[in-house]
Coordinates of C-alpha atoms in Angstrom, one line a residue:
M184 CA 0.0 -0.1 0.0
N185 CA 1.5 3.3 -1.2
R186 CA 1.5 6.4 1.1
R187 CA -1.8 8.0 -0.4
H188 CA -3.6 4.8 -0.2
F189 CA -2.6 4.5 3.5
L190 CA -3.8 8.0 4.2
R191 CA -7.0 7.4 2.3
A192 CA -7.7 4.3 4.3
M193 CA -7.0 6.0 7.8
S194 CA -9.2 8.8 6.8
T195 CA -12.2 6.6 6.2
V196 CA -11.9 3.8 8.7
S197 CA -13.0 4.0 12.3
I198 CA -10.4 1.9 14.2
A199 CA -13.0 0.5 16.5
V200 CA -15.6 -0.5 13.9
P201 CA -14.3 -3.2 11.4
I202 CA -17.3 -2.5 8.9
L203 CA -17.5 0.8 7.2
T204 CA -20.9 2.7 6.7
A205 CA -21.5 4.1 3.4
C206 CA -22.4 7.6 2.7
G207 CA -25.9 6.9 1.3
S208 CA -27.1 10.5 0.8
N209 CA -26.3 10.4 -2.8
G210 CA -28.4 7.3 -3.5
N211 CA -32.1 7.1 -4.4
S212 CA -32.8 4.8 -1.3
K213 CA -33.3 6.0 2.3
R214 CA -30.8 4.9 5.0
V215 CA -32.6 3.4 8.0
P216 CA -32.9 6.0 10.8
E217 CA -32.2 4.6 14.2
S218 CA -35.6 5.5 15.5
S219 CA -37.1 3.1 13.0
K220 CA -35.0 0.0 13.7
P221 CA -36.9 -2.6 15.9
P222 CA -35.6 -3.1 19.5
A223 CA -32.8 -5.9 19.7
G224 CA -34.3 -9.2 20.0
S225 CA -37.7 -8.5 18.6
P226 CA -39.1 -10.4 15.8
V227 CA -38.9 -8.8 12.3
A228 CA -41.4 -9.7 9.5
V229 CA -39.3 -10.1 6.4
P230 CA -41.3 -9.7 3.0
A231 CA -41.0 -12.2 0.4
V232 CA -39.0 -10.6 -2.5
S233 CA -36.9 -11.6 -5.5
F234 CA -34.1 -9.9 -7.4
A235 CA -35.4 -10.6 -10.9
H236 CA -33.6 -7.7 -12.4
G237 CA -30.1 -8.4 -11.3
V238 CA -27.6 -5.9 -10.0
A239 CA -25.5 -3.1 -11.5
S240 CA -22.8 -0.6 -10.7
G241 CA -22.0 2.8 -12.2
D242 CA -20.3 6.2 -12.2
P243 CA -17.0 4.8 -10.6
L244 CA -14.7 7.4 -8.8
D245 CA -11.4 6.7 -7.2
D246 CA -13.1 6.2 -3.7
R247 CA -16.8 5.4 -4.3
V248 CA -19.2 3.8 -6.9
I249 CA -22.9 3.6 -7.4
L250 CA -24.5 0.2 -6.5
W251 CA -28.0 -0.7 -7.8
T252 CA -30.6 -3.4 -7.6
R253 CA -34.4 -3.7 -7.7
L254 CA -36.7 -5.8 -5.5
T255 CA -39.8 -7.5 -6.9
P256 CA -42.0 -8.1 -3.9
D257 CA -44.5 -10.9 -3.9
E258 CA -47.2 -8.6 -2.6
A259 CA -47.4 -5.3 -4.4
S260 CA -49.2 -3.6 -1.5
I261 CA -45.9 -3.5 0.6
E262 CA -45.2 0.1 1.3
S263 CA -41.4 -0.1 2.4
I264 CA -38.8 -2.9 2.4
H265 CA -35.5 -2.9 4.3
V266 CA -32.5 -4.0 2.3
L267 CA -29.0 -4.7 3.3
C268 CA -26.2 -3.8 1.0
E269 CA -22.7 -5.3 1.6
V270 CA -19.6 -4.6 -0.2
A271 CA -16.3 -7.0 0.2
E272 CA -12.8 -7.3 -1.1
D273 CA -13.4 -10.8 -2.2
P274 CA -16.3 -12.7 -3.9
A275 CA -16.8 -15.1 -1.0
F276 CA -17.5 -11.9 1.2
E277 CA -14.9 -13.1 3.8
H278 CA -13.6 -9.5 4.2
I279 CA -16.6 -7.1 4.2
V280 CA -15.5 -3.4 4.2
L281 CA -19.0 -1.9 4.0
A282 CA -22.5 -2.6 5.2
E283 CA -25.6 -0.3 4.9
N284 CA -29.2 -0.8 5.7
L285 CA -31.5 0.9 3.3
I286 CA -35.2 1.3 2.7
T287 CA -37.1 1.3 -0.5
G288 CA -40.7 1.3 -1.7
P289 CA -43.2 1.9 -4.5
E290 CA -42.3 5.6 -4.6
R291 CA -39.0 4.7 -6.3
D292 CA -40.4 1.5 -8.0
Y293 CA -38.5 -0.7 -5.4
T294 CA -35.3 0.2 -6.8
V295 CA -32.3 0.4 -4.4
K296 CA -29.3 2.8 -5.3
I297 CA -26.4 3.7 -2.9
D298 CA -23.2 5.7 -3.5
A299 CA -20.8 3.3 -1.7
A300 CA -18.1 5.8 -0.4
G301 CA -14.7 5.2 1.4
L302 CA -13.4 2.6 -0.8
M303 CA -9.9 2.2 -1.9
S304 CA -8.7 3.4 -5.5
E305 CA -8.1 1.2 -8.5
R306 CA -9.6 -2.0 -6.7
H307 CA -12.3 -4.5 -7.6
Y308 CA -14.9 -5.0 -5.1
W309 CA -17.9 -7.4 -4.8
Y310 CA -21.3 -6.4 -3.6
R311 CA -24.7 -7.9 -2.9
F312 CA -28.1 -7.0 -1.4
S313 CA -30.3 -9.0 0.8
V314 CA -33.7 -9.0 2.4
G315 CA -33.7 -11.5 5.2
P316 CA -32.5 -14.7 3.8
R317 CA -33.0 -13.9 0.2
Q318 CA -29.8 -12.5 -1.7
S319 CA -29.3 -10.9 -4.9
P320 CA -26.7 -12.1 -7.4
V321 CA -23.1 -10.9 -6.5
G322 CA -21.9 -8.1 -8.5
R323 CA -18.4 -6.9 -9.3
A324 CA -17.5 -3.3 -9.2
L325 CA -14.3 -1.2 -9.7
T326 CA -12.8 2.1 -8.4
L327 CA -10.7 4.4 -10.7
P328 CA -7.1 5.6 -10.0
M329 CA -6.8 8.7 -8.0
P330 CA -6.9 11.9 -10.2
G331 CA -3.3 12.7 -11.1
Q332 CA -2.1 9.2 -10.1
Y333 CA 0.1 7.5 -12.8
A334 CA -2.2 5.2 -14.8
K335 CA -0.5 3.1 -17.5
H336 CA -3.4 1.5 -19.3
L337 CA -7.2 1.8 -19.7
R338 CA -9.6 -0.5 -21.4
F339 CA -13.3 0.2 -21.8
A340 CA -16.2 -0.7 -24.1
V341 CA -18.2 1.8 -25.9
C342 CA -21.9 0.9 -27.0
S343 CA -25.3 2.2 -27.8
C344 CA -28.8 1.7 -29.3
S345 CA -30.4 -1.6 -28.0
S346 CA -33.9 -1.9 -29.5
Y347 CA -35.5 -4.9 -27.7
P348 CA -37.8 -6.0 -30.6
H349 CA -35.0 -6.1 -33.1
G350 CA -33.3 -9.0 -31.5
Y351 CA -31.2 -10.4 -28.8
F352 CA -28.5 -8.6 -26.8
S353 CA -25.6 -10.7 -28.2
V354 CA -23.4 -7.6 -28.0
Y355 CA -23.8 -7.1 -24.2
R356 CA -22.9 -10.7 -23.8
M357 CA -19.7 -10.2 -25.8
I358 CA -18.8 -7.3 -23.5
A359 CA -19.6 -9.2 -20.4
N360 CA -17.2 -12.1 -21.7
R361 CA -14.4 -9.6 -21.5
T362 CA -13.5 -9.6 -17.8
D363 CA -10.5 -7.2 -18.2
L364 CA -12.4 -4.0 -19.0
D365 CA -12.5 -1.1 -16.5
F366 CA -16.1 0.1 -17.4
V367 CA -18.6 0.3 -20.0
L368 CA -19.5 3.8 -21.8
H369 CA -23.1 3.7 -22.9
L370 CA -24.0 6.5 -25.1
G371 CA -27.8 6.4 -24.9
D372 CA -30.8 4.8 -26.5
Y373 CA -30.7 2.0 -23.7
I374 CA -34.4 1.6 -24.2
Y375 CA -36.9 2.7 -26.9
E376 CA -40.3 4.2 -26.5
Y377 CA -42.2 2.6 -29.4
G378 CA -45.1 0.3 -29.0
E379 CA -45.4 -3.3 -30.3
G380 CA -45.0 -3.6 -34.1
E381 CA -43.9 0.0 -34.5
Y382 CA -40.2 -0.6 -34.6
G383 CA -38.8 -4.1 -34.7
D384 CA -40.6 -7.4 -35.2
N385 CA -38.7 -10.4 -33.7
A386 CA -41.3 -12.9 -32.5
G387 CA -39.3 -13.8 -29.4
R388 CA -38.9 -10.1 -28.3
T389 CA -42.4 -8.8 -27.4
L390 CA -42.8 -5.5 -25.5
D391 CA -44.1 -4.5 -22.1
P392 CA -46.2 -2.5 -22.2
K393 CA -47.5 -3.2 -25.7
H394 CA -48.2 0.5 -26.4
E395 CA -45.9 3.5 -26.7
I396 CA -44.5 4.5 -23.4
L397 CA -45.8 7.9 -22.2
V398 CA -46.1 8.1 -18.4
L399 CA -43.9 7.0 -15.5
D400 CA -45.5 3.5 -15.1
D401 CA -45.0 2.9 -18.8
Y402 CA -41.2 3.9 -18.6
R403 CA -40.8 1.8 -15.5
R404 CA -42.3 -1.3 -17.1
R405 CA -40.1 -0.8 -20.1
Y406 CA -37.0 -0.6 -18.1
A407 CA -38.0 -3.6 -16.1
L408 CA -38.4 -5.6 -19.2
Y409 CA -35.0 -4.8 -20.5
R410 CA -33.2 -5.5 -17.2
R411 CA -35.0 -9.0 -17.2
D412 CA -32.8 -9.7 -20.2
V413 CA -30.0 -12.3 -19.1
D414 CA -27.3 -10.7 -21.4
L415 CA -27.9 -7.3 -20.2
Q416 CA -27.9 -8.5 -16.6
A417 CA -24.5 -10.2 -17.3
V418 CA -22.7 -7.1 -18.5
H419 CA -24.2 -5.0 -15.6
Q420 CA -23.2 -7.6 -13.2
I421 CA -19.4 -7.7 -14.1
H422 CA -18.7 -4.0 -15.4
P423 CA -19.6 -0.6 -14.0
F424 CA -21.4 1.5 -16.5
I425 CA -21.0 5.2 -17.2
T426 CA -24.1 6.3 -19.1
V427 CA -25.9 9.3 -20.9
W428 CA -29.3 9.4 -22.4
D429 CA -30.0 10.0 -26.0
D430 CA -33.5 10.5 -27.5
H431 CA -35.4 7.2 -27.2
E432 CA -35.1 7.4 -23.3
T433 CA -37.8 10.0 -23.7
A434 CA -39.1 10.0 -27.5
D435 CA -37.5 10.0 -30.9
N436 CA -35.5 13.1 -31.9
S437 CA -36.3 14.9 -28.6
Y438 CA -35.0 18.4 -27.8
K439 CA -35.6 20.6 -24.8
D440 CA -39.2 21.6 -25.5
G441 CA -40.5 18.7 -27.6
A442 CA -39.9 15.5 -29.7
N443 CA -40.6 14.3 -33.2
N444 CA -42.4 11.4 -31.6
H445 CA -44.8 13.4 -29.4
N446 CA -47.9 15.1 -30.2
E447 CA -50.4 17.1 -28.4
G448 CA -52.8 14.0 -27.9
E449 CA -49.9 12.4 -25.9
G450 CA -50.2 15.1 -23.1
D451 CA -47.8 17.8 -21.9
W452 CA -44.3 17.1 -23.2
H453 CA -42.5 18.5 -20.1
E454 CA -44.5 16.3 -17.9
R455 CA -43.6 13.3 -20.1
K456 CA -39.9 14.3 -20.0
A457 CA -40.0 14.6 -16.3
Q458 CA -41.4 11.3 -15.8
A459 CA -39.1 9.6 -18.3
I460 CA -36.0 11.3 -16.4
Q461 CA -37.4 10.0 -13.1
A462 CA -37.6 6.4 -14.3
Y463 CA -34.1 6.8 -15.8
F464 CA -32.6 7.9 -12.4
E465 CA -34.5 5.0 -10.7
W466 CA -33.4 2.3 -13.0
M467 CA -29.8 3.3 -14.1
P468 CA -26.7 3.0 -12.0
I469 CA -25.9 6.8 -12.3
R470 CA -25.1 9.4 -9.6
P471 CA -27.9 11.7 -8.8
P472 CA -27.4 15.0 -10.6
T473 CA -25.5 17.9 -9.1
V474 CA -26.2 20.6 -11.5
S475 CA -30.0 20.5 -11.6
E476 CA -32.6 17.7 -11.2
D477 CA -32.6 16.7 -14.8
S478 CA -28.9 17.3 -15.9
I479 CA -26.7 14.4 -16.7
Y480 CA -23.6 16.3 -18.0
R481 CA -20.8 15.5 -15.8
S482 CA -16.9 14.5 -15.6
F483 CA -14.6 11.8 -14.6
R484 CA -10.7 11.5 -14.3
Y485 CA -8.8 8.4 -14.8
G486 CA -5.6 8.8 -13.0
D487 CA -3.2 11.0 -15.2
L488 CA -4.2 9.1 -18.3
A489 CA -7.7 10.5 -19.4
D490 CA -10.2 13.0 -18.7
F491 CA -13.8 12.0 -19.5
V492 CA -16.5 14.7 -20.3
M493 CA -19.9 13.4 -20.6
L494 CA -22.4 15.6 -22.3
D495 CA -26.0 16.0 -23.1
T496 CA -26.6 16.8 -26.6
R497 CA -30.3 16.0 -26.6
I498 CA -32.5 17.6 -23.9
E499 CA -30.4 20.0 -21.8
G500 CA -30.2 22.8 -24.2
R501 CA -31.2 21.7 -27.7
I502 CA -33.6 23.7 -29.8
K503 CA -35.8 22.0 -32.3
Q504 CA -34.1 20.4 -35.4
L505 CA -34.6 22.1 -38.7
D506 CA -36.5 20.0 -41.3
N507 CA -34.6 21.0 -44.3
P508 CA -30.7 21.2 -44.7
A509 CA -31.1 24.0 -47.1
D510 CA -32.9 26.2 -44.5
P511 CA -31.0 29.4 -44.2
A512 CA -31.5 29.3 -40.3
R513 CA -29.0 26.4 -40.3
A514 CA -26.2 29.1 -40.4
D515 CA -27.5 30.9 -37.5
A516 CA -26.2 30.4 -33.9
R517 CA -28.5 27.6 -32.7
D518 CA -28.2 26.0 -29.4
L519 CA -27.4 22.2 -29.3
L520 CA -25.7 22.2 -25.7
G521 CA -27.2 25.2 -24.2
Q522 CA -25.2 28.1 -22.8
A523 CA -24.5 26.7 -19.3
Q524 CA -23.4 23.3 -20.7
K525 CA -21.3 24.9 -23.3
D526 CA -19.4 27.1 -20.9
W527 CA -18.9 24.1 -18.5
F528 CA -17.7 22.0 -21.6
K529 CA -15.1 24.6 -22.5
H530 CA -13.9 24.8 -18.9
K531 CA -13.4 21.1 -18.8
L532 CA -11.4 21.0 -21.9
A533 CA -9.4 24.0 -21.0
T534 CA -8.5 22.7 -17.6
A535 CA -8.0 18.9 -18.5
Q536 CA -4.6 18.0 -17.3
N537 CA -4.5 14.3 -18.4
T538 CA -3.0 12.9 -21.6
W539 CA -6.4 12.3 -23.2
K540 CA -9.6 14.4 -23.4
I541 CA -12.3 11.9 -24.1
V542 CA -15.8 13.4 -24.8
G543 CA -18.8 11.1 -24.6
Q544 CA -21.9 12.2 -26.4
Q545 CA -24.8 11.2 -28.5
V546 CA -24.8 12.4 -32.2
M547 CA -22.2 12.6 -34.9
F548 CA -19.9 15.5 -34.6
A549 CA -18.1 15.3 -37.8
Q550 CA -19.3 17.0 -41.0
L551 CA -21.1 14.6 -43.4
Q552 CA -21.8 15.9 -47.1
L553 CA -24.7 14.1 -48.5
L554 CA -25.7 15.8 -51.7
E555 CA -22.4 14.7 -53.3
I556 CA -23.0 11.1 -52.3
Q557 CA -26.5 11.1 -54.0
R558 CA -24.8 12.4 -57.1
L559 CA -22.0 9.7 -57.0
L560 CA -24.7 6.9 -56.6
P561 CA -27.6 7.9 -58.9
G562 CA -28.8 4.3 -59.2
V563 CA -29.5 3.7 -55.6
P564 CA -33.1 4.1 -54.6
T565 CA -33.7 7.4 -52.5
E566 CA -35.3 5.4 -49.7
D567 CA -31.9 3.6 -49.1
F568 CA -30.5 6.9 -48.1
S569 CA -33.3 7.7 -45.7
P570 CA -31.7 6.5 -42.6
L571 CA -28.9 9.0 -43.0
V572 CA -30.7 11.9 -44.5
A573 CA -33.4 11.6 -41.7
I574 CA -31.1 12.1 -38.8
N575 CA -28.6 14.5 -40.5
M576 CA -30.2 17.7 -39.0
D577 CA -30.4 15.8 -35.8
Q578 CA -26.6 15.7 -35.6
W579 CA -24.0 18.5 -35.1
D580 CA -24.5 19.2 -38.9
G581 CA -27.8 20.7 -38.0
Y582 CA -26.0 23.1 -35.6
P583 CA -22.9 24.1 -37.4
S584 CA -22.2 27.3 -35.8
E585 CA -22.0 25.7 -32.2
R586 CA -19.6 23.0 -33.5
E587 CA -17.5 25.7 -35.2
E588 CA -17.5 27.5 -31.9
I589 CA -16.3 24.4 -30.0
L590 CA -13.5 23.7 -32.6
D591 CA -12.4 27.4 -32.5
F592 CA -12.0 27.1 -28.8
V593 CA -10.0 23.8 -29.1
E594 CA -7.8 25.5 -31.7
D595 CA -7.3 28.7 -29.9
N596 CA -6.4 27.0 -26.6
A597 CA -4.1 24.4 -28.4
I598 CA -6.1 21.6 -26.7
K599 CA -4.4 18.3 -28.0
N600 CA -5.5 14.6 -27.9
M601 CA -9.4 15.1 -28.0
V602 CA -11.4 11.9 -28.7
V603 CA -15.1 12.3 -29.2
L604 CA -17.0 9.0 -28.7
T605 CA -20.4 8.9 -30.3
G606 CA -23.5 6.6 -30.7
D607 CA -27.1 7.2 -32.3
I608 CA -26.4 6.4 -35.8
H609 CA -26.5 2.4 -35.6
S610 CA -23.2 2.2 -37.6
S611 CA -19.3 2.4 -37.3
W612 CA -17.4 5.4 -38.2
A613 CA -13.8 6.7 -37.6
N614 CA -13.5 10.3 -38.4
E615 CA -10.9 13.2 -38.3
L616 CA -12.4 16.4 -37.1
Y617 CA -11.8 19.7 -39.1
K618 CA -13.1 23.1 -38.7
S619 CA -13.4 23.7 -42.3
S620 CA -16.6 22.6 -44.1
A621 CA -14.5 22.4 -47.4
I622 CA -13.4 18.9 -46.4
L623 CA -12.0 18.0 -49.7
T624 CA -9.0 20.3 -49.0
S625 CA -8.5 19.5 -45.5
G626 CA -5.7 16.9 -44.7
I627 CA -3.8 18.7 -47.3
F628 CA -3.6 22.3 -45.8
E629 CA -4.9 21.6 -42.3
E630 CA -4.2 19.6 -39.2
P631 CA -7.1 17.8 -37.7
L632 CA -8.2 19.2 -34.2
G633 CA -9.3 15.6 -32.8
V634 CA -10.8 12.5 -33.9
E635 CA -14.2 10.8 -33.6
F636 CA -15.2 7.1 -33.1
V637 CA -18.8 6.2 -33.7
T638 CA -19.9 2.9 -32.2
P639 CA -22.2 0.4 -33.8
S640 CA -25.6 -0.5 -32.4
V641 CA -26.4 -3.3 -30.0
T642 CA -29.5 -4.3 -32.1
S643 CA -31.1 -1.1 -33.7
P644 CA -31.0 -1.4 -37.4
G645 CA -28.3 0.1 -39.8
F646 CA -28.5 0.3 -43.6
P647 CA -29.9 -2.5 -45.9
D648 CA -27.7 -5.0 -47.6
G649 CA -26.4 -3.6 -50.9
A650 CA -26.8 0.1 -50.0
A651 CA -24.7 -0.4 -46.9
E652 CA -21.7 -1.5 -49.0
L653 CA -22.2 1.1 -51.7
L654 CA -22.5 4.0 -49.3
A655 CA -19.5 2.8 -47.3
E656 CA -17.3 3.1 -50.5
A657 CA -19.0 6.4 -51.8
I658 CA -19.1 8.4 -48.6
P659 CA -15.3 8.8 -48.1
V660 CA -15.1 10.1 -51.8
A661 CA -17.1 13.2 -50.7
N662 CA -15.9 13.1 -47.2
P663 CA -12.3 12.1 -47.1
H664 CA -11.9 12.8 -43.4
M665 CA -14.1 9.8 -42.8
K666 CA -11.4 7.1 -42.6
Y667 CA -13.7 4.0 -41.6
I668 CA -17.2 3.3 -42.4
E669 CA -19.3 0.1 -41.8
L670 CA -23.0 0.7 -42.0
K671 CA -25.0 -2.4 -40.9
T672 CA -23.4 -4.7 -38.5
H673 CA -24.1 -4.8 -34.7
G674 CA -21.3 -4.6 -32.3
F675 CA -19.2 -2.4 -29.9
I676 CA -16.0 -0.5 -29.7
L677 CA -13.2 -1.5 -27.5
M678 CA -11.1 1.4 -26.5
D679 CA -7.5 0.6 -25.5
V680 CA -5.7 3.7 -24.2
T681 CA -2.1 4.3 -23.1
H682 CA -0.1 7.5 -22.9
Q683 CA 1.3 6.8 -26.3
R684 CA -2.1 6.1 -28.3
A685 CA -5.8 5.8 -28.1
Q686 CA -7.0 2.8 -30.1
A687 CA -10.5 1.9 -31.2
E688 CA -11.2 -1.9 -32.0
Y689 CA -14.4 -2.4 -33.6
Y690 CA -15.9 -5.9 -32.8
Y691 CA -18.9 -7.3 -34.4
A692 CA -21.5 -9.9 -33.4
Q693 CA -22.3 -13.1 -35.6
G694 CA -26.0 -12.3 -35.4
I695 CA -28.9 -11.0 -33.1
D696 CA -31.8 -13.0 -34.4
T697 CA -31.7 -15.9 -31.8
A698 CA -30.7 -16.4 -28.3
E699 CA -28.2 -19.1 -29.3
Q700 CA -26.1 -16.5 -31.1
S701 CA -25.6 -14.7 -27.7
G702 CA -22.1 -13.5 -27.3
L703 CA -20.7 -15.0 -30.6
E704 CA -18.3 -12.8 -32.4
S705 CA -17.6 -12.6 -36.0
G706 CA -14.2 -12.9 -37.1
T707 CA -14.0 -9.2 -38.4
V708 CA -12.2 -6.7 -36.2
K709 CA -11.2 -3.2 -37.4
V710 CA -8.6 -1.2 -35.6
M711 CA -8.3 2.6 -35.8
T712 CA -5.6 4.4 -33.9
V713 CA -4.5 7.9 -33.0
N714 CA -1.2 8.6 -31.6
A715 CA -0.7 11.1 -28.9
G716 CA 0.2 14.6 -30.3
S717 CA -1.5 13.8 -33.5
S718 CA -5.1 13.7 -34.6
R719 CA -4.3 11.7 -37.8
L720 CA -6.1 8.2 -37.8
V721 CA -3.9 5.2 -38.5
A722 CA -5.7 1.9 -39.8
D723 CA -5.1 -1.7 -39.1
M724 CA -2.6 -1.4 -36.2
P725 CA -2.2 -4.8 -34.1
V726 CA -5.2 -5.7 -31.9
S727 CA -4.4 -4.8 -28.3
G728 CA -3.6 -7.5 -25.6
R729 CA -6.0 -8.2 -22.7

């Protein structure tokens, strides 16, 4: 144990008490007050419950991590349930370092969440929950290195977009099978709001509720459906998650004051959004917000290796998307982040001290020129372009003035080694980032200001066969800053980061149509690397070691 670890331990442990007590104030479950505990020796009625939705951890820091579970009571009328959370240094729980009694109930949908504090940095911990003799599965959590502490190596998965009725969560099982990851970065569309038959038709993946989700109970039931999935439970059980929402956690193409998939007949948008946010914080292993009650932008430091900045490009400050790319208003100053988040983002970039500045966010940052692609492929039916064209104004391309402001700031402040990680578009991309919209000359006269890696989806559909291959060949002709494109296969990115380079490895699933394909990887792996001090992408470097 080094000196900093020793001092940290001495500052959090009471010599007379072998079990630490967590600081539960940042969880969504109440600690048990002394006045509510039964007298010693008195009988206690223990309700019958199950842990049908598994366990999860998230938002790891160097001294704490969020721990989560959900109780399913046999009797729905139970108003409150006492739950014990235990954290140990070993999976057999021979060395328990934390124990906390909590209360949950129907007001939080029987979810349990605690910010388990006072832990050692850069350590694995095992945790479990119990109600009387009934115990949850044992989960594994991890704490980060201390800010500024030397960190040699970082490995994490990046994923997004898991539409339940489109297929099985094989990709989540692929990630769960990799036991050497530090965490999972989930960039949104964790659930989808659509009703049965509206989006996806796998016969083995029916929805609950059947209708489009609109109110709190609907959103809770949809999360409960997802969290009963065995592959999703497996990845949560072994890896901490760092999450942000995208649009489908509320409604398709949402923005601050509305959504494409919301109309007046579905009630007040702000009430719907508030209830969707409540369910999100109940069901996800995310730390309660500190900026405002519905803000999720936040930051993490991984030793001296990487600063993580997690953004909300969806409902924090975004104004309504334009319908037409040719609309003159596209050139105006239009909010995507909102002023408060944008100022915070700039401050985090300017003050980041670690080698890499990693930005986790939802929609594609790089410029994408479409009209030239349609000219290059005149024989391809227009509908085959529709997935790309339809979301284009939803991306940073719909808010080019704000993107240029961010890139001006990066250039003016000589910010190096910026890596943007993106979800949303159900396909794989690796892009160099330039200020100029005249991309055809960039790379000859300009140096890129950063790179962007876009993760494929877990299940949500990409482009159709035939069109996917044609477009992947044609897009770089009009967009030479886009160095890798794969438009149809489901998978995830494994990020392997050292002080010398950040490497994105794209892994793909064999299929998602049946449960038997769970966790099976295809033989295809694409590697894209950026070296420290440069924002030029290098293709096909060796796959990293575990």
